[in-house]
Structure formats: structure tokens, C-alpha cells
Amino acid sequence: MMNISVALRAAAATINWGERASTAGTVTLMGMVTIFAVLAILWAMIEIMHAVLHKGEKKEKEPRPKKAAPIAPTPNQDDAAIAAAIAAALAAAEDDGAVVAAITAAITAARAEAGETTPFRVVSFKRAERKRGYRR
């Protein structure tokens, strides 16, 4: 009885490098073709099952809801509390506007001192992180 590795070594001794590369390429391509063929068959089977299981179902487009008119607030017994909350919110918004205006004026003044006259636009304000000597 002959060992397989011995037989392969004996056969490999008579085959040159080009024939080995050709055989390796053929085996690789056949493997790729086989894998993609099996994947295509699986995909086709899944699509057929999907079509059979969802045969009677039709996709219905959901109707878009019409834009409703804005709802007017109804009078409430807590009108005074609501009015106070609205006034506080508007005051806070005005304060934010004042802060933004002050920051923009400071930037404009600093740019004027530096001699820059090109226009600019403030996109956002972010708080700077405070640098500490220790980590929390």
C-alpha cells in the first residue's frame, strides 16, 4: 500500500511550475463558480418562497395625512399661570438675544481693532470647557 503524500511528491516531481499554477487557478475558479452558483440557487429559492407566501398581499401606500390647521388655544381656568409661563419664556428668549448681540458686538470690535473689515457670520456659540489641574 502506497502513502498518498509519497504518490503526490512523485507526481509533483514530473510537473513543472506553469502546470502547477494552471491547475491551482482552475481549482480556484471552479470553487468560486460553485459557491456563486449555490448562492444564486439559494437566492432564487428564497424569492420563490417569498412570492408564494405573500401571494395575495398587495402593498398599499399609506395616505398622507392632510396638514391640519393650527389649533387655537382654548380658554382655561389657569390662564393667569399660563400667561406668566409664556411671559417668562419670552423674557428668557430676549435675554438670549441680548447675550448673542453682546457677543457679536465684542467680536466685531475685536476684528475692527485687528484691522479686519471682511464680513462674518456667527453660526453657533458653544461653552468652552474649563481647564482644571485635576481630573474628576
Short mmCIF file of N, CA and C in Angstrom, two decimals:
data_model
loop_
_atom_site.label_atom_id
_atom_site.label_comp_id
_atom_site.label_asym_id
_atom_site.label_seq_id
_atom_site.Cartn_x
_atom_site.Cartn_y
_atom_site.Cartn_z
N MET A 1 0.83 -1.17 0.00
CA MET A 1 0.00 0.00 0.00
C MET A 1 0.89 1.25 0.00
N MET A 2 0.54 2.22 -0.81
CA MET A 2 1.38 3.39 -1.00
C MET A 2 0.80 4.58 -0.24
N ASN A 3 1.64 5.36 0.36
CA ASN A 3 1.24 6.56 1.07
C ASN A 3 0.84 7.63 0.06
N ILE A 4 -0.24 8.39 0.35
CA ILE A 4 -0.73 9.41 -0.60
C ILE A 4 0.29 10.53 -0.76
N SER A 5 0.92 10.96 0.32
CA SER A 5 1.89 12.05 0.21
C SER A 5 3.09 11.64 -0.64
N VAL A 6 3.49 10.39 -0.56
CA VAL A 6 4.60 9.92 -1.39
C VAL A 6 4.18 9.92 -2.86
N ALA A 7 2.95 9.50 -3.13
CA ALA A 7 2.46 9.49 -4.51
C ALA A 7 2.38 10.90 -5.07
N LEU A 8 1.92 11.84 -4.24
CA LEU A 8 1.82 13.22 -4.70
C LEU A 8 3.20 13.82 -4.96
N ARG A 9 4.16 13.50 -4.10
CA ARG A 9 5.52 14.00 -4.32
C ARG A 9 6.11 13.43 -5.60
N ALA A 10 5.82 12.20 -5.87
CA ALA A 10 6.35 11.57 -7.09
C ALA A 10 5.72 12.20 -8.32
N ALA A 11 4.42 12.49 -8.26
CA ALA A 11 3.75 13.12 -9.40
C ALA A 11 4.19 14.57 -9.55
N ALA A 12 4.43 15.24 -8.42
CA ALA A 12 4.83 16.64 -8.46
C ALA A 12 6.23 16.80 -9.03
N ALA A 13 7.03 15.80 -8.94
CA ALA A 13 8.39 15.89 -9.46
C ALA A 13 8.39 15.99 -10.97
N THR A 14 7.37 15.46 -11.64
CA THR A 14 7.33 15.49 -13.10
C THR A 14 6.57 16.69 -13.66
N ILE A 15 5.85 17.44 -12.80
CA ILE A 15 5.06 18.59 -13.27
C ILE A 15 5.88 19.86 -13.08
N ASN A 16 5.90 20.71 -14.11
CA ASN A 16 6.66 21.96 -13.99
C ASN A 16 5.79 23.04 -13.30
N TRP A 17 6.40 24.20 -13.06
CA TRP A 17 5.75 25.27 -12.30
C TRP A 17 4.52 25.80 -13.03
N GLY A 18 4.55 25.97 -14.30
CA GLY A 18 3.43 26.50 -15.08
C GLY A 18 2.20 25.61 -14.99
N GLU A 19 2.43 24.29 -15.07
CA GLU A 19 1.30 23.37 -14.97
C GLU A 19 0.68 23.40 -13.57
N ARG A 20 1.52 23.55 -12.55
CA ARG A 20 1.02 23.65 -11.18
C ARG A 20 0.16 24.91 -11.02
N ALA A 21 0.64 26.03 -11.54
CA ALA A 21 -0.10 27.29 -11.43
C ALA A 21 -1.42 27.20 -12.19
N SER A 22 -1.40 26.57 -13.35
CA SER A 22 -2.62 26.40 -14.14
C SER A 22 -3.64 25.55 -13.39
N THR A 23 -3.19 24.48 -12.78
CA THR A 23 -4.08 23.62 -12.02
C THR A 23 -4.65 24.36 -10.80
N ALA A 24 -3.80 25.11 -10.12
CA ALA A 24 -4.25 25.88 -8.96
C ALA A 24 -5.29 26.92 -9.37
N GLY A 25 -5.06 27.61 -10.48
CA GLY A 25 -6.03 28.59 -10.97
C GLY A 25 -7.35 27.96 -11.34
N THR A 26 -7.28 26.80 -12.00
CA THR A 26 -8.50 26.10 -12.40
C THR A 26 -9.31 25.68 -11.17
N VAL A 27 -8.63 25.13 -10.17
CA VAL A 27 -9.32 24.71 -8.95
C VAL A 27 -9.95 25.92 -8.24
N THR A 28 -9.22 27.02 -8.19
CA THR A 28 -9.74 28.23 -7.54
C THR A 28 -10.97 28.75 -8.25
N LEU A 29 -10.90 28.86 -9.57
CA LEU A 29 -12.05 29.35 -10.34
C LEU A 29 -13.25 28.42 -10.23
N MET A 30 -13.01 27.12 -10.26
CA MET A 30 -14.12 26.18 -10.12
C MET A 30 -14.78 26.31 -8.74
N GLY A 31 -13.98 26.55 -7.72
CA GLY A 31 -14.53 26.75 -6.38
C GLY A 31 -15.39 28.00 -6.31
N MET A 32 -14.89 29.09 -6.91
CA MET A 32 -15.65 30.34 -6.92
C MET A 32 -16.96 30.19 -7.68
N VAL A 33 -16.91 29.55 -8.84
CA VAL A 33 -18.11 29.35 -9.65
C VAL A 33 -19.12 28.51 -8.88
N THR A 34 -18.64 27.48 -8.20
CA THR A 34 -19.54 26.62 -7.43
C THR A 34 -20.21 27.40 -6.31
N ILE A 35 -19.44 28.18 -5.58
CA ILE A 35 -20.00 28.95 -4.47
C ILE A 35 -21.05 29.93 -4.98
N PHE A 36 -20.75 30.68 -6.04
CA PHE A 36 -21.71 31.65 -6.56
C PHE A 36 -22.94 30.97 -7.15
N ALA A 37 -22.78 29.80 -7.73
CA ALA A 37 -23.94 29.07 -8.25
C ALA A 37 -24.85 28.64 -7.11
N VAL A 38 -24.27 28.15 -6.03
CA VAL A 38 -25.08 27.74 -4.87
C VAL A 38 -25.77 28.96 -4.27
N LEU A 39 -25.07 30.08 -4.16
CA LEU A 39 -25.69 31.30 -3.63
C LEU A 39 -26.84 31.76 -4.52
N ALA A 40 -26.67 31.69 -5.84
CA ALA A 40 -27.74 32.08 -6.76
C ALA A 40 -28.95 31.17 -6.61
N ILE A 41 -28.71 29.88 -6.43
CA ILE A 41 -29.82 28.94 -6.25
C ILE A 41 -30.55 29.23 -4.94
N LEU A 42 -29.82 29.49 -3.86
CA LEU A 42 -30.45 29.83 -2.59
C LEU A 42 -31.27 31.11 -2.70
N TRP A 43 -30.72 32.11 -3.38
CA TRP A 43 -31.44 33.38 -3.56
C TRP A 43 -32.73 33.14 -4.33
N ALA A 44 -32.67 32.35 -5.40
CA ALA A 44 -33.86 32.07 -6.19
C ALA A 44 -34.90 31.33 -5.35
N MET A 45 -34.47 30.38 -4.54
CA MET A 45 -35.42 29.64 -3.70
C MET A 45 -36.09 30.56 -2.68
N ILE A 46 -35.33 31.47 -2.10
CA ILE A 46 -35.90 32.40 -1.13
C ILE A 46 -36.90 33.33 -1.81
N GLU A 47 -36.58 33.81 -3.00
CA GLU A 47 -37.50 34.68 -3.73
C GLU A 47 -38.79 33.95 -4.10
N ILE A 48 -38.67 32.69 -4.50
CA ILE A 48 -39.86 31.90 -4.83
C ILE A 48 -40.73 31.70 -3.58
N MET A 49 -40.09 31.38 -2.46
CA MET A 49 -40.85 31.21 -1.21
C MET A 49 -41.52 32.52 -0.81
N HIS A 50 -40.84 33.64 -0.97
CA HIS A 50 -41.41 34.94 -0.65
C HIS A 50 -42.62 35.22 -1.52
N ALA A 51 -42.51 34.93 -2.81
CA ALA A 51 -43.62 35.16 -3.73
C ALA A 51 -44.81 34.27 -3.38
N VAL A 52 -44.56 33.03 -3.01
CA VAL A 52 -45.66 32.10 -2.68
C VAL A 52 -46.33 32.51 -1.37
N LEU A 53 -45.55 32.86 -0.37
CA LEU A 53 -46.11 33.19 0.93
C LEU A 53 -46.84 34.53 0.94
N HIS A 54 -46.43 35.45 0.11
CA HIS A 54 -47.04 36.78 0.07
C HIS A 54 -47.83 36.98 -1.21
N LYS A 55 -48.45 35.94 -1.69
CA LYS A 55 -49.12 35.98 -2.99
C LYS A 55 -50.30 36.94 -3.00
N GLY A 56 -51.17 36.89 -2.00
CA GLY A 56 -52.38 37.70 -2.02
C GLY A 56 -52.20 39.09 -1.46
N GLU A 57 -51.08 39.36 -0.86
CA GLU A 57 -50.87 40.66 -0.23
C GLU A 57 -50.42 41.68 -1.26
N LYS A 58 -51.02 42.85 -1.17
CA LYS A 58 -50.58 43.95 -2.04
C LYS A 58 -50.12 45.08 -1.14
N LYS A 59 -49.08 45.72 -1.58
CA LYS A 59 -48.59 46.86 -0.81
C LYS A 59 -49.52 48.04 -1.07
N GLU A 60 -50.04 48.57 0.02
CA GLU A 60 -50.89 49.74 -0.10
C GLU A 60 -50.09 50.94 0.38
N LYS A 61 -50.17 51.99 -0.39
CA LYS A 61 -49.50 53.20 0.02
C LYS A 61 -50.31 53.84 1.13
N GLU A 62 -49.61 54.23 2.16
CA GLU A 62 -50.30 54.87 3.27
C GLU A 62 -50.67 56.28 2.85
N PRO A 63 -51.93 56.65 3.04
CA PRO A 63 -52.32 58.01 2.67
C PRO A 63 -51.63 59.02 3.58
N ARG A 64 -51.18 60.07 2.97
CA ARG A 64 -50.51 61.10 3.76
C ARG A 64 -51.57 61.91 4.51
N PRO A 65 -51.32 62.16 5.75
CA PRO A 65 -52.30 62.95 6.49
C PRO A 65 -52.27 64.39 6.00
N LYS A 66 -53.46 64.96 5.91
CA LYS A 66 -53.55 66.36 5.47
C LYS A 66 -53.06 67.25 6.59
N LYS A 67 -52.46 68.36 6.20
CA LYS A 67 -51.98 69.29 7.20
C LYS A 67 -53.18 69.93 7.89
N ALA A 68 -53.21 69.76 9.18
CA ALA A 68 -54.31 70.32 9.95
C ALA A 68 -54.04 71.78 10.26
N ALA A 69 -55.11 72.52 10.36
CA ALA A 69 -54.98 73.93 10.72
C ALA A 69 -54.50 74.00 12.16
N PRO A 70 -53.71 75.01 12.48
CA PRO A 70 -53.23 75.12 13.85
C PRO A 70 -54.41 75.25 14.82
N ILE A 71 -54.31 74.56 15.92
CA ILE A 71 -55.38 74.56 16.90
C ILE A 71 -55.24 75.79 17.79
N ALA A 72 -56.33 76.52 17.88
CA ALA A 72 -56.33 77.71 18.73
C ALA A 72 -56.45 77.27 20.18
N PRO A 73 -55.70 77.90 21.07
CA PRO A 73 -55.79 77.50 22.47
C PRO A 73 -57.18 77.80 23.03
N THR A 74 -57.66 76.89 23.82
CA THR A 74 -58.97 77.09 24.44
C THR A 74 -58.78 77.76 25.78
N PRO A 75 -59.71 78.60 26.16
CA PRO A 75 -59.58 79.27 27.46
C PRO A 75 -59.59 78.25 28.59
N ASN A 76 -58.81 78.53 29.59
CA ASN A 76 -58.66 77.60 30.71
C ASN A 76 -58.75 78.39 32.00
N GLN A 77 -59.06 77.71 33.11
CA GLN A 77 -59.14 78.43 34.37
C GLN A 77 -57.77 78.87 34.85
N ASP A 78 -56.69 78.27 34.31
CA ASP A 78 -55.34 78.63 34.73
C ASP A 78 -54.69 79.59 33.74
N ASP A 79 -55.50 80.47 33.13
CA ASP A 79 -54.96 81.39 32.12
C ASP A 79 -53.87 82.29 32.70
N ALA A 80 -54.00 82.70 33.92
CA ALA A 80 -53.00 83.59 34.52
C ALA A 80 -51.66 82.86 34.67
N ALA A 81 -51.70 81.60 35.07
CA ALA A 81 -50.46 80.83 35.23
C ALA A 81 -49.81 80.57 33.87
N ILE A 82 -50.65 80.29 32.88
CA ILE A 82 -50.12 80.05 31.54
C ILE A 82 -49.50 81.32 30.98
N ALA A 83 -50.19 82.45 31.18
CA ALA A 83 -49.67 83.72 30.68
C ALA A 83 -48.35 84.06 31.36
N ALA A 84 -48.23 83.75 32.65
CA ALA A 84 -46.98 84.02 33.36
C ALA A 84 -45.86 83.14 32.83
N ALA A 85 -46.17 81.87 32.53
CA ALA A 85 -45.15 80.97 31.99
C ALA A 85 -44.70 81.42 30.61
N ILE A 86 -45.65 81.86 29.79
CA ILE A 86 -45.30 82.35 28.45
C ILE A 86 -44.44 83.60 28.55
N ALA A 87 -44.80 84.51 29.45
CA ALA A 87 -44.02 85.74 29.62
C ALA A 87 -42.60 85.42 30.09
N ALA A 88 -42.47 84.44 30.99
CA ALA A 88 -41.13 84.06 31.46
C ALA A 88 -40.30 83.46 30.34
N ALA A 89 -40.94 82.64 29.50
CA ALA A 89 -40.22 82.04 28.37
C ALA A 89 -39.78 83.10 27.38
N LEU A 90 -40.65 84.08 27.11
CA LEU A 90 -40.28 85.16 26.18
C LEU A 90 -39.16 86.02 26.76
N ALA A 91 -39.19 86.27 28.06
CA ALA A 91 -38.13 87.05 28.68
C ALA A 91 -36.80 86.32 28.59
N ALA A 92 -36.82 85.01 28.81
CA ALA A 92 -35.59 84.23 28.70
C ALA A 92 -35.07 84.26 27.27
N ALA A 93 -35.97 84.19 26.29
CA ALA A 93 -35.55 84.24 24.90
C ALA A 93 -34.95 85.60 24.56
N GLU A 94 -35.53 86.67 25.13
CA GLU A 94 -34.99 88.00 24.88
C GLU A 94 -33.61 88.13 25.51
N ASP A 95 -33.42 87.52 26.69
CA ASP A 95 -32.11 87.56 27.33
C ASP A 95 -31.08 86.85 26.46
N ASP A 96 -31.45 85.73 25.88
CA ASP A 96 -30.54 85.02 24.99
C ASP A 96 -30.18 85.89 23.80
N GLY A 97 -31.17 86.61 23.28
CA GLY A 97 -30.91 87.51 22.16
C GLY A 97 -29.94 88.62 22.55
N ALA A 98 -30.09 89.12 23.77
CA ALA A 98 -29.18 90.17 24.25
C ALA A 98 -27.77 89.63 24.40
N VAL A 99 -27.65 88.40 24.88
CA VAL A 99 -26.32 87.79 25.03
C VAL A 99 -25.68 87.60 23.66
N VAL A 100 -26.45 87.11 22.70
CA VAL A 100 -25.93 86.91 21.35
C VAL A 100 -25.50 88.24 20.75
N ALA A 101 -26.31 89.28 20.95
CA ALA A 101 -25.96 90.60 20.42
C ALA A 101 -24.68 91.13 21.06
N ALA A 102 -24.51 90.92 22.36
CA ALA A 102 -23.31 91.38 23.05
C ALA A 102 -22.07 90.64 22.56
N ILE A 103 -22.19 89.34 22.37
CA ILE A 103 -21.05 88.56 21.88
C ILE A 103 -20.68 88.98 20.47
N THR A 104 -21.69 89.19 19.62
CA THR A 104 -21.43 89.61 18.25
C THR A 104 -20.77 90.98 18.22
N ALA A 105 -21.22 91.89 19.09
CA ALA A 105 -20.61 93.22 19.15
C ALA A 105 -19.15 93.12 19.61
N ALA A 106 -18.87 92.24 20.56
CA ALA A 106 -17.49 92.08 21.04
C ALA A 106 -16.60 91.52 19.93
N ILE A 107 -17.12 90.58 19.16
CA ILE A 107 -16.33 90.02 18.05
C ILE A 107 -16.06 91.09 17.01
N THR A 108 -17.09 91.90 16.71
CA THR A 108 -16.92 92.97 15.72
C THR A 108 -15.87 93.97 16.19
N ALA A 109 -15.91 94.34 17.47
CA ALA A 109 -14.93 95.30 18.00
C ALA A 109 -13.52 94.72 17.94
N ALA A 110 -13.37 93.45 18.30
CA ALA A 110 -12.05 92.83 18.27
C ALA A 110 -11.52 92.75 16.84
N ARG A 111 -12.39 92.44 15.90
CA ARG A 111 -11.96 92.37 14.50
C ARG A 111 -11.60 93.76 13.97
N ALA A 112 -12.34 94.78 14.41
CA ALA A 112 -12.03 96.14 13.96
C ALA A 112 -10.67 96.58 14.49
N GLU A 113 -10.35 96.23 15.74
CA GLU A 113 -9.04 96.57 16.30
C GLU A 113 -7.92 95.88 15.53
N ALA A 114 -8.18 94.66 15.07
CA ALA A 114 -7.16 93.91 14.34
C ALA A 114 -7.06 94.37 12.89
N GLY A 115 -7.98 95.23 12.46
CA GLY A 115 -7.93 95.74 11.10
C GLY A 115 -8.65 94.87 10.08
N GLU A 116 -9.41 93.90 10.55
CA GLU A 116 -10.16 93.04 9.63
C GLU A 116 -11.50 93.70 9.33
N THR A 117 -11.78 93.86 8.04
CA THR A 117 -13.03 94.52 7.65
C THR A 117 -13.96 93.60 6.87
N THR A 118 -13.55 92.35 6.68
CA THR A 118 -14.40 91.44 5.92
C THR A 118 -15.61 91.04 6.77
N PRO A 119 -16.75 90.83 6.14
CA PRO A 119 -17.94 90.46 6.92
C PRO A 119 -17.81 89.04 7.47
N PHE A 120 -18.54 88.76 8.53
CA PHE A 120 -18.53 87.43 9.12
C PHE A 120 -19.94 87.08 9.57
N ARG A 121 -20.13 85.80 9.83
CA ARG A 121 -21.44 85.34 10.29
C ARG A 121 -21.22 84.40 11.47
N VAL A 122 -21.95 84.64 12.54
CA VAL A 122 -21.86 83.78 13.72
C VAL A 122 -22.78 82.59 13.48
N VAL A 123 -22.23 81.39 13.54
CA VAL A 123 -23.01 80.19 13.26
C VAL A 123 -23.52 79.56 14.55
N SER A 124 -22.66 79.45 15.55
CA SER A 124 -23.11 78.85 16.80
C SER A 124 -22.21 79.31 17.94
N PHE A 125 -22.74 79.20 19.13
CA PHE A 125 -21.99 79.50 20.33
C PHE A 125 -21.91 78.23 21.16
N LYS A 126 -20.72 77.92 21.64
CA LYS A 126 -20.54 76.75 22.50
C LYS A 126 -19.74 77.17 23.71
N ARG A 127 -20.12 76.63 24.84
CA ARG A 127 -19.37 76.93 26.06
C ARG A 127 -18.00 76.27 26.00
N ALA A 128 -17.00 77.01 26.44
CA ALA A 128 -15.65 76.46 26.49
C ALA A 128 -15.53 75.60 27.74
N GLU A 129 -14.82 74.49 27.60
CA GLU A 129 -14.60 73.64 28.76
C GLU A 129 -13.57 74.30 29.66
N ARG A 130 -13.84 74.23 30.94
CA ARG A 130 -12.90 74.82 31.88
C ARG A 130 -11.75 73.85 32.10
N LYS A 131 -10.54 74.35 32.00
CA LYS A 131 -9.36 73.53 32.23
C LYS A 131 -9.10 73.46 33.73
N ARG A 132 -8.96 72.26 34.23
CA ARG A 132 -8.69 72.07 35.65
C ARG A 132 -7.36 71.36 35.81
N GLY A 133 -6.74 71.59 36.94
CA GLY A 133 -5.47 70.96 37.23
C GLY A 133 -5.61 69.50 37.63
N TYR A 134 -6.81 69.09 37.85
CA TYR A 134 -7.05 67.71 38.24
C TYR A 134 -8.22 67.16 37.42
N ARG A 135 -8.31 65.88 37.40
CA ARG A 135 -9.41 65.24 36.67
C ARG A 135 -10.43 64.72 37.65
N ARG A 136 -11.68 64.77 37.26
CA ARG A 136 -12.74 64.21 38.10
C ARG A 136 -12.97 62.80 37.72
#
